[in-house]
């Protein structure tokens, strides 16, 4: 018997007595919210489903597979130890197939509404005929009504308006009805480059027990083809690990979180970011707890506010945008195409082997909406899978991602999404790459961040302009350029890529007040420079698509 099965059998409460049965989805791992919080342990039983089919749908990073499986198994053991009866099912197919016989045996199962649209679609037939009874998800901090009241029933939606309203509604960082410190956002003060001081904290290491080690072996064997490094000591798996990670974040990160929120460095992949998103999204850490404790922590107000804005503001906001648009399937400009099957994020082109994604056929789950406001159609270059590109910023962040399954917000936005957008990469393909590569990625959060924010694929739905920049931003906010073969002021390809981007999309972008300045500068750019911008764009894109490297002095980068 496996270490997990044996530990579960040892902890399982004795049979007997009537229990109400609940289904707890893989990302709802808390007994402090929803129906599991409302009943005494001896009155409930929970069903947990492990689905290798789900793991194979995309080329998920090994660390993500291990994170989800280890947390779900540890949660099963923790609940059994509390006196909750646990049915732990492994089923190699959609979740509804696993749950249907259990609902027949145990009666209708109650569950909190899934956060992922993909799971909602999978379970819809069981909900429709009453075999699953869905109640509201107790982990969110805001409701759809609050979102519509604050941000508007129709797009465009802006995070600031929503955030101000929810600060007032929750009373977080409010004093006598006014925002603490006299303003809602200290963002303008939180844009410092990191000079190497104060030292960036080392993330905690954990000691995997026999159950987590067994998950590590399972991932290595069953998901051998999946990319990414498996590092069990970096993986918080138990409730105790989650508490330790959050203690570390509060003690080591919060103080300097604000000022260096936008900084990037080769010397630290995380700087003062908390790394709690994987556990927040699994509900091993509860958003309510982290915002309450951060708001009361002993740290500068700009840092506390910056953190609260991310969780209470951005995290809730993107979830509402996803839900209101039905996963970007309903947009102001119409209904974008929907992929039939899950995309592999460019895996096949890079590895030379097809990804045998499930999807379509019996399970009938699609691969997500593919909007592209700017008509971007290029393939994601193999550099995102680890082939050297010669661009130090890109290569550094990509290496971080395949080593850790994670990188922080600004690296995602201003390096990865920025470079992909400058190259006119298909937004859906980039989204699928992020979904596969990051340990914290689920449809409700990765799609708004990549389609809505990172690539401008949904136009002005949730941002006022595309987040694109040339070398200047990366040079100002990071130390990447110091280790690069290119010079950010002279021959860095991102400079011309930026101008070429504005030039290609100037008609679409015209009329956007936030782009008046850049478009006016483009208009003053000599015709010959614009021709060279276009030539560099075409040549760089070709070279990167072929998996080649860029170098100074090469005709590709100096047209
Ligand atoms: C292109 C792109 C893709 C992204 N994909 C994901 C994703 O798949 N999953 C994910 O959880 N986040 C995603 N984000 C948002 C953000 O980058 C991560 O939440 C954050 O980097 C996680 O690291 P952290 O826990 O150290 O965050 P911190 O910087 O410590 O912030 C604290 C928390 O705030 C929340 N948060 C901050 N910004 C956002 C945001 N824009 N959307 C949602 N939550 C936010 C997260 O829960 C995070 O844990 C993405 C951002 C971009 C630009
Ligand atoms: S010089 Fe250009 S390519 Fe190199 S790290 Fe800086 S911004 Fe990136």
XYZ file of C-alpha atoms and ligand atoms in Angstrom:
620
model
C 0.000 0.000 0.000
C 1.279 3.485 -0.714
C 2.438 5.726 2.136
C -0.524 7.992 1.455
C -3.156 5.232 1.441
C -1.710 3.760 4.607
C -1.643 7.124 6.407
C -5.214 7.801 5.307
C -6.410 4.401 6.524
C -4.761 5.026 9.902
C -6.413 8.417 10.352
C -9.807 7.646 8.824
C -12.543 7.973 11.479
C -14.449 4.778 12.260
C -17.461 4.088 10.082
C -20.932 4.679 11.404
C -23.355 7.535 11.841
C -24.969 9.523 9.097
C -22.733 11.995 7.327
C -23.436 14.750 4.813
C -21.129 14.312 1.835
C -19.313 17.179 0.133
C -17.112 17.357 -2.924
C -14.016 19.484 -2.287
C -12.363 20.551 -5.534
C -8.570 20.451 -5.924
C -8.324 24.218 -5.344
C -10.720 24.487 -2.373
C -8.464 22.955 0.246
C -9.706 24.644 3.423
C -12.001 23.614 6.237
C -12.507 27.248 7.254
C -14.831 28.183 4.387
C -18.020 26.819 2.854
C -20.040 23.784 3.955
C -17.001 22.101 5.501
C -16.672 25.010 7.930
C -20.324 24.849 8.898
C -20.552 21.259 10.098
C -18.914 19.331 12.913
C -16.207 16.989 11.543
C -18.076 13.859 12.643
C -21.137 14.945 10.651
C -19.436 15.292 7.265
C -17.541 13.308 4.712
C -15.556 14.727 1.841
C -14.797 13.416 -1.618
C -11.466 14.377 -3.195
C -10.613 13.441 -6.771
C -7.172 13.031 -8.250
C -7.275 13.051 -12.044
C -4.190 12.189 -14.104
C -6.312 13.218 -17.107
C -6.360 16.795 -15.813
C -2.590 16.728 -15.359
C -2.064 15.642 -18.953
C -4.327 18.267 -20.520
C -1.413 20.684 -20.801
C 2.364 20.357 -20.475
C 2.187 21.544 -16.888
C 5.392 22.243 -15.006
C 6.303 19.257 -12.813
C 6.390 21.529 -9.777
C 2.764 22.517 -10.337
C 1.598 18.919 -10.613
C 3.446 18.067 -7.414
C 2.120 21.154 -5.635
C -1.513 20.358 -6.373
C -1.259 16.624 -5.696
C 0.782 16.973 -2.511
C -1.528 19.624 -1.084
C -4.631 17.639 -1.908
C -3.241 14.474 -0.307
C -2.004 16.320 2.776
C -5.394 18.013 3.073
C -7.100 14.600 2.950
C -4.914 13.425 5.839
C -5.482 16.599 7.841
C -9.247 16.305 7.444
C -9.286 12.628 8.388
C -7.280 13.531 11.509
C -10.001 16.086 12.387
C -12.611 13.325 12.242
C -13.955 14.022 8.727
C -14.581 10.862 6.671
C -12.561 11.003 3.430
C -13.201 9.261 0.105
C -10.075 9.799 -1.991
C -10.655 8.737 -5.584
C -8.169 8.466 -8.425
C -9.913 8.625 -11.783
C -8.252 9.010 -15.169
C -10.899 11.165 -16.793
C -13.073 14.230 -16.303
C -14.213 14.982 -12.761
C -17.865 14.372 -13.521
C -17.098 10.757 -14.408
C -15.454 10.274 -11.025
C -18.267 11.944 -9.101
C -21.312 10.405 -10.808
C -21.041 6.961 -9.110
C -20.256 8.569 -5.765
C -23.339 10.779 -5.969
C -25.378 7.640 -6.747
C -23.959 5.902 -3.680
C -23.796 8.764 -1.170
C -26.631 11.001 -2.347
C -26.283 14.517 -3.815
C -22.899 16.055 -3.039
C -22.660 19.688 -1.913
C -19.772 21.793 -3.134
C -18.595 25.400 -3.352
C -18.802 26.889 -6.808
C -15.577 26.090 -8.678
C -13.257 29.019 -9.355
C -12.138 27.527 -12.669
C -14.518 27.829 -15.580
C -13.048 24.628 -16.925
C -14.219 22.713 -13.857
C -17.637 24.405 -13.935
C -18.056 23.232 -17.531
C -16.942 19.708 -16.647
C -19.387 19.410 -13.747
C -22.348 21.177 -15.385
C -24.313 17.969 -16.192
C -24.195 16.874 -12.533
C -25.270 20.317 -11.362
C -28.108 20.422 -13.880
C -29.685 17.201 -12.667
C -29.099 17.852 -8.943
C -26.380 15.300 -8.283
C -24.155 18.231 -7.273
C -25.559 21.068 -5.150
C -23.498 24.197 -5.615
C -23.238 26.894 -2.965
C -21.305 30.170 -3.086
C -17.519 29.949 -2.771
C -16.583 31.174 0.694
C -13.018 32.106 -0.271
C -13.725 35.238 -2.299
C -13.729 38.630 -0.614
C -16.208 40.312 -2.954
C -19.380 39.512 -4.865
C -20.408 39.960 -8.496
C -22.910 42.611 -7.342
C -20.151 44.588 -5.658
C -18.105 44.378 -8.842
C -20.952 45.569 -11.046
C -21.899 48.368 -8.654
C -18.340 49.611 -8.389
C -16.840 48.908 -11.807
C -20.010 48.927 -13.903
C -22.288 46.312 -15.425
C -20.633 46.733 -18.826
C -16.970 47.073 -19.788
C -14.573 48.796 -19.851
C -13.750 47.956 -16.256
C -11.051 49.648 -14.218
C -9.437 48.168 -11.151
C -9.079 51.507 -9.312
C -12.817 52.169 -9.051
C -13.455 48.616 -7.862
C -10.606 48.778 -5.354
C -11.759 52.045 -3.794
C -15.255 50.659 -3.359
C -14.089 47.407 -1.755
C -11.736 49.238 0.575
C -14.743 51.217 1.770
C -16.937 48.114 1.968
C -14.406 46.051 3.927
C -13.061 48.921 6.031
C -9.521 47.650 5.374
C -6.922 50.396 5.822
C -9.697 52.899 6.412
C -9.790 55.452 9.236
C -13.021 57.298 10.005
C -14.343 56.485 6.546
C -11.197 57.826 4.848
C -8.272 55.871 3.384
C -5.357 55.520 5.813
C -2.621 57.986 4.870
C -5.057 60.159 2.913
C -5.096 58.193 -0.362
C -6.201 54.820 -1.615
C -3.062 53.969 -3.572
C 0.621 54.482 -2.854
C 1.589 53.000 -6.200
C 3.460 56.109 -7.312
C 5.857 55.717 -4.357
C 6.388 52.018 -4.979
C 8.619 52.145 -8.048
C 12.180 51.908 -6.830
C 15.004 50.016 -8.472
C 16.611 47.568 -6.051
C 20.244 48.542 -5.365
C 21.105 45.264 -3.610
C 20.091 46.581 -0.188
C 18.235 45.646 1.967
C 19.179 42.020 1.223
C 16.441 40.051 -0.501
C 15.129 37.257 1.764
C 15.771 33.611 0.918
C 12.476 31.721 0.518
C 11.927 29.013 3.139
C 12.820 25.381 2.425
C 10.496 22.626 3.571
C 11.114 19.052 4.678
C 9.011 16.727 2.513
C 7.501 13.817 4.458
C 6.885 10.315 3.061
C 3.560 11.393 1.506
C 5.062 14.366 -0.338
C 8.095 12.326 -1.410
C 5.722 9.751 -2.850
C 4.011 12.497 -4.867
C 7.456 13.521 -6.136
C 8.097 9.946 -7.363
C 4.667 9.772 -8.956
C 5.232 13.028 -10.854
C 8.679 11.939 -11.994
C 7.320 8.634 -13.320
C 3.780 9.327 -14.503
C 4.444 12.826 -15.824
C 7.986 12.221 -17.037
C 7.514 14.199 -20.260
C 6.336 17.305 -18.447
C 8.786 20.195 -18.357
C 10.357 22.008 -15.432
C 12.463 21.152 -12.414
C 10.900 19.349 -9.482
C 12.144 20.745 -6.171
C 10.214 19.220 -3.285
C 11.984 21.312 -0.678
C 10.634 24.476 -2.285
C 7.126 23.097 -2.150
C 4.798 23.942 0.739
C 2.544 20.879 1.078
C 1.098 20.679 4.584
C -1.015 23.162 6.547
C 2.081 23.719 8.685
C 4.157 24.562 5.583
C 1.505 27.073 4.477
C 1.566 28.759 7.888
C 5.353 28.885 7.750
C 5.397 30.452 4.288
C 2.986 33.144 5.383
C 5.020 33.839 8.598
C 8.091 34.226 6.398
C 6.255 36.551 3.984
C 5.043 38.776 6.817
C 8.368 38.881 8.619
C 10.768 39.064 5.661
C 8.910 40.491 2.665
C 6.248 42.919 3.789
C 8.518 45.695 5.085
C 10.130 46.291 1.660
C 7.284 44.928 -0.475
C 6.042 48.354 -1.554
C 9.164 50.246 -2.619
C 10.648 47.331 -4.632
C 7.392 45.924 -5.979
C 8.344 46.775 -9.577
C 12.070 45.994 -9.332
C 13.693 43.015 -11.089
C 17.074 41.417 -10.480
C 19.383 38.635 -11.619
C 20.483 38.284 -7.992
C 17.041 37.375 -6.664
C 14.155 35.906 -8.633
C 11.595 36.955 -6.026
C 12.990 40.048 -4.259
C 10.339 41.007 -1.678
C 7.384 39.270 -3.305
C 5.620 36.850 -0.982
C 5.285 33.766 -3.255
C 1.916 32.998 -1.662
C -0.145 32.912 -4.898
C 0.107 29.101 -5.336
C -1.343 28.580 -1.856
C -3.907 31.384 -2.081
C -5.226 29.877 -5.294
C -5.532 26.443 -3.651
C -7.061 28.064 -0.535
C -4.367 26.593 1.665
C -3.968 30.240 2.684
C -7.132 32.275 2.865
C -7.240 35.697 1.174
C -9.274 37.062 4.108
C -6.576 36.140 6.566
C -3.667 37.516 4.555
C -5.254 40.904 3.862
C -6.405 41.304 7.482
C -3.000 40.418 8.875
C -1.071 42.457 6.311
C -3.232 45.515 6.970
C -2.438 45.261 10.708
C 1.235 44.310 10.320
C 4.108 46.472 11.487
C 5.286 47.644 8.102
C 5.224 50.982 6.254
C 1.778 51.968 5.044
C 2.907 52.048 1.393
C 3.929 48.387 1.673
C 0.793 47.279 3.496
C -1.435 49.153 1.057
C 0.506 47.806 -1.928
C -0.015 44.241 -0.742
C -3.698 44.708 0.134
C -4.275 46.251 -3.323
C -2.870 43.130 -4.989
C -5.060 40.658 -3.114
C -8.227 42.631 -2.364
C -7.978 44.652 -5.575
C -6.287 42.896 -8.484
C -6.930 39.300 -7.511
C -10.648 39.827 -6.977
C -10.941 42.137 -9.981
C -9.477 39.677 -12.494
C -11.714 36.930 -11.193
C -14.799 39.092 -11.798
C -13.629 40.104 -15.278
C -13.179 36.436 -16.132
C -16.624 35.519 -14.892
C -18.443 38.492 -16.413
C -16.953 37.750 -19.840
C -17.446 33.986 -19.540
C -13.724 33.458 -19.798
C -13.210 36.140 -22.508
C -15.819 34.489 -24.715
C -18.083 37.573 -24.522
C -16.232 40.762 -25.382
C -17.472 44.202 -26.437
C -16.165 43.641 -29.973
C -18.010 40.306 -30.329
C -17.271 36.672 -29.662
C -13.692 35.617 -30.321
C -12.879 32.182 -31.711
C -12.638 29.406 -29.138
C -9.970 26.720 -29.408
C -11.340 23.224 -29.677
C -8.589 21.668 -27.591
C -6.195 22.955 -24.944
C -3.147 24.585 -26.511
C 0.356 23.404 -25.689
C 1.882 26.907 -25.543
C 4.332 26.071 -28.328
C 5.584 22.838 -26.752
C 5.333 20.824 -29.951
C 7.318 23.279 -32.075
C 10.024 23.382 -29.434
C 10.238 19.700 -28.538
C 9.367 18.243 -31.927
C 6.765 15.983 -30.289
C 3.015 16.534 -30.240
C 1.400 17.076 -26.869
C -1.316 14.431 -26.555
C -3.785 16.858 -25.013
C -7.126 15.543 -23.948
C -10.097 17.672 -24.835
C -12.940 17.593 -27.303
C -14.461 14.140 -27.766
C -15.990 12.589 -24.703
C -15.108 15.312 -22.251
C -16.212 18.168 -24.545
C -14.123 20.798 -22.789
C -12.681 23.412 -25.103
C -9.263 25.055 -25.053
C -10.308 28.627 -24.271
C -11.100 31.877 -26.069
C -8.575 33.356 -28.502
C -9.167 37.110 -28.721
C -6.523 39.252 -30.426
C -7.406 42.920 -30.531
C -4.211 43.698 -32.428
C -4.498 40.741 -34.786
C -1.292 39.136 -33.461
C -0.614 35.799 -35.145
C 3.004 34.800 -34.598
C 4.127 31.602 -32.878
C 5.719 31.740 -29.433
C 9.491 31.386 -29.903
C 11.291 28.376 -28.399
C 13.176 30.874 -26.212
C 10.179 30.652 -23.853
C 10.895 26.945 -23.451
C 14.516 27.567 -22.585
C 16.422 28.003 -25.884
C 18.860 30.905 -25.405
C 17.709 34.060 -27.196
C 20.676 36.282 -26.422
C 18.346 38.735 -24.650
C 19.534 38.563 -21.032
C 16.241 39.777 -19.555
C 14.223 37.111 -21.365
C 16.716 34.298 -20.810
C 17.057 35.088 -17.086
C 13.319 35.114 -16.424
C 12.660 32.008 -18.539
C 15.371 30.156 -16.591
C 13.720 31.281 -13.326
C 10.380 29.955 -14.546
C 11.584 26.498 -15.552
C 13.591 26.249 -12.338
C 10.851 27.444 -9.958
C 7.510 27.385 -11.802
C 7.169 30.989 -10.774
C 8.451 34.501 -11.321
C 7.100 37.742 -9.941
C 4.584 40.120 -11.437
C 6.818 42.619 -13.202
C 8.901 39.922 -14.843
C 5.676 38.340 -16.148
C 4.335 41.658 -17.400
C 7.301 43.727 -18.521
C 9.659 41.001 -19.724
C 7.687 37.942 -20.857
C 4.355 39.421 -21.967
C 6.053 42.589 -23.211
C 8.516 40.780 -25.474
C 5.832 38.375 -26.739
C 3.550 41.335 -27.513
C 6.331 43.241 -29.292
C 6.775 40.127 -31.456
C 3.011 39.902 -32.199
C 2.773 36.444 -30.583
C -0.699 34.892 -30.563
C -2.175 35.881 -27.153
C -3.847 32.483 -26.736
C -0.576 30.661 -27.254
C 1.156 32.876 -24.705
C -1.717 32.284 -22.258
C -1.359 28.529 -22.692
C 2.362 28.828 -22.078
C 1.778 30.768 -18.835
C -0.920 28.274 -17.825
C 1.495 25.371 -18.257
C 4.588 27.039 -16.846
C 3.409 28.697 -13.616
C 2.517 26.920 -10.393
C -0.210 29.464 -9.611
C -2.010 29.396 -13.001
C -5.739 28.584 -13.327
C -8.046 29.852 -16.047
C -9.744 32.555 -13.913
C -6.444 34.228 -13.137
C -4.118 33.460 -16.024
C -6.546 34.443 -18.805
C -7.327 37.960 -17.532
C -3.685 38.593 -16.732
C -2.384 37.503 -20.126
C -5.287 38.236 -22.465
C -6.603 41.265 -20.585
C -3.461 42.840 -19.211
C -0.245 41.428 -20.654
C -1.071 41.384 -24.368
C -3.985 43.839 -24.812
C -5.795 41.001 -26.593
C -9.144 42.247 -25.279
C -8.403 45.890 -26.075
C -9.400 48.383 -23.399
C -11.581 45.874 -21.532
C -9.570 46.122 -18.306
C -6.511 48.280 -19.061
C -6.201 51.656 -20.712
C -3.277 50.772 -22.985
C -0.927 47.945 -23.902
C 1.857 47.352 -21.379
C 4.677 47.561 -23.901
C 8.063 49.178 -23.574
C 11.457 49.131 -25.209
C 14.696 48.703 -23.279
C 14.282 51.828 -21.136
C 11.893 50.342 -18.581
C 13.853 47.104 -18.116
C 17.098 49.075 -17.855
C 15.612 51.433 -15.262
C 13.988 48.776 -13.083
C 16.475 45.881 -13.268
C 20.098 44.834 -13.409
C 19.530 42.488 -16.357
C 21.125 44.835 -18.897
C 24.436 44.841 -17.011
C 24.779 41.152 -17.873
C 23.575 41.442 -21.470
C 25.518 41.358 -24.719
C 23.364 44.261 -25.905
C 23.488 47.847 -24.744
C 20.050 49.175 -23.719
C 20.951 52.672 -24.962
C 22.490 51.672 -28.271
C 21.821 48.335 -29.928
C 19.231 46.501 -27.798
C 16.689 44.965 -30.211
C 13.795 45.868 -27.893
C 14.301 49.531 -28.843
C 13.419 49.047 -32.481
C 10.869 46.354 -31.654
C 8.989 48.935 -29.620
C 8.910 51.482 -32.465
C 7.962 48.788 -34.955
C 5.100 47.736 -32.668
C 3.715 51.287 -32.517
C 4.148 51.638 -36.274
C 2.320 48.376 -37.114
C -0.571 49.076 -34.782
C -0.748 52.858 -35.015
C -4.214 52.869 -36.554
C -5.659 50.643 -33.832
C -3.934 52.627 -31.112
C -4.703 56.111 -32.466
C -7.193 58.006 -30.333
C -5.966 56.413 -27.099
C -5.036 59.494 -25.014
C -2.350 57.573 -23.120
C -0.550 56.844 -26.389
C -0.684 60.337 -27.863
C 2.882 61.064 -26.772
C 4.483 57.854 -28.121
C 2.503 58.061 -31.384
C 3.547 61.716 -31.849
C 7.187 60.663 -31.330
C 6.693 57.896 -33.885
C 5.394 60.486 -36.331
C 8.650 62.465 -35.925
C 10.809 59.381 -36.419
C 12.696 59.582 -39.759
C 11.352 57.337 -42.508
C 14.646 55.460 -42.790
C 14.615 54.628 -39.052
C 11.077 53.341 -39.369
C 12.086 51.175 -42.271
C 14.957 49.755 -40.193
C 12.559 49.181 -37.259
C 10.344 47.098 -39.504
C 13.271 45.186 -40.962
C 14.604 44.342 -37.489
C 11.164 43.184 -36.342
C 10.845 40.783 -39.285
C 14.398 39.437 -39.000
C 14.394 39.082 -35.186
C 11.071 37.332 -35.208
C 12.291 34.891 -37.848
C 15.522 34.161 -35.987
C 13.757 33.605 -32.648
C 11.089 31.482 -34.234
C 13.825 29.208 -35.577
C 15.244 28.909 -32.062
C 18.283 31.013 -32.961
C 20.178 33.509 -30.820
C 20.565 37.230 -31.317
C 23.926 38.958 -31.135
C 25.191 42.524 -31.571
C 26.734 43.270 -34.953
C 24.610 40.651 -36.670
C 22.674 42.007 -39.688
C 19.524 40.694 -37.959
C 19.920 43.123 -35.075
C 21.564 45.941 -37.042
C 19.544 46.252 -40.241
C 1.190 37.957 -17.705
C 0.790 37.659 -16.283
C 0.354 36.389 -15.929
C -0.061 36.127 -14.625
N -0.513 34.883 -14.301
C -0.932 34.624 -13.034
C -1.401 33.333 -12.679
O -1.460 32.429 -13.499
N -1.784 33.118 -11.389
C -1.730 34.105 -10.445
O -2.080 33.850 -9.286
N -1.298 35.333 -10.767
C -0.890 35.627 -12.021
N -0.434 36.870 -12.328
C -0.489 37.918 -11.304
C 0.788 38.072 -10.448
O 1.911 38.196 -11.286
C 0.981 36.929 -9.471
O -0.194 36.742 -8.714
C 2.120 37.179 -8.500
O 3.300 37.448 -9.213
C 2.294 35.993 -7.581
O 3.463 36.091 -6.811
P 3.388 36.519 -5.281
O 2.486 35.599 -4.539
O 4.779 36.656 -4.770
O 2.700 37.933 -5.368
P 2.901 39.251 -4.506
O 3.602 40.246 -5.353
O 3.501 38.951 -3.184
O 1.391 39.757 -4.353
C 0.511 39.195 -3.378
C -0.672 38.530 -4.024
O -1.435 39.454 -4.783
C -2.186 38.748 -5.770
N -2.009 39.399 -7.065
C -1.146 40.392 -7.390
N -1.338 40.799 -8.651
C -2.317 40.025 -9.156
C -2.951 39.961 -10.423
N -2.612 40.787 -11.427
N -3.896 39.030 -10.604
C -4.250 38.196 -9.599
N -3.684 38.219 -8.382
C -2.740 39.135 -8.165
C -1.641 37.329 -5.809
O -2.557 36.481 -5.190
C -0.360 37.429 -4.995
O -0.052 36.231 -4.325
C -0.011 37.159 -13.644
C 0.429 38.428 -14.017
C 0.810 38.677 -15.317
C 1.250 40.064 -15.687
S 19.886 45.261 -23.106
Fe 17.867 44.859 -23.927
S 17.786 42.622 -24.220
Fe 19.522 43.057 -22.891
S 18.709 42.841 -20.811
Fe 18.542 45.003 -21.355
S 16.488 45.246 -22.192
Fe 16.937 43.035 -22.174
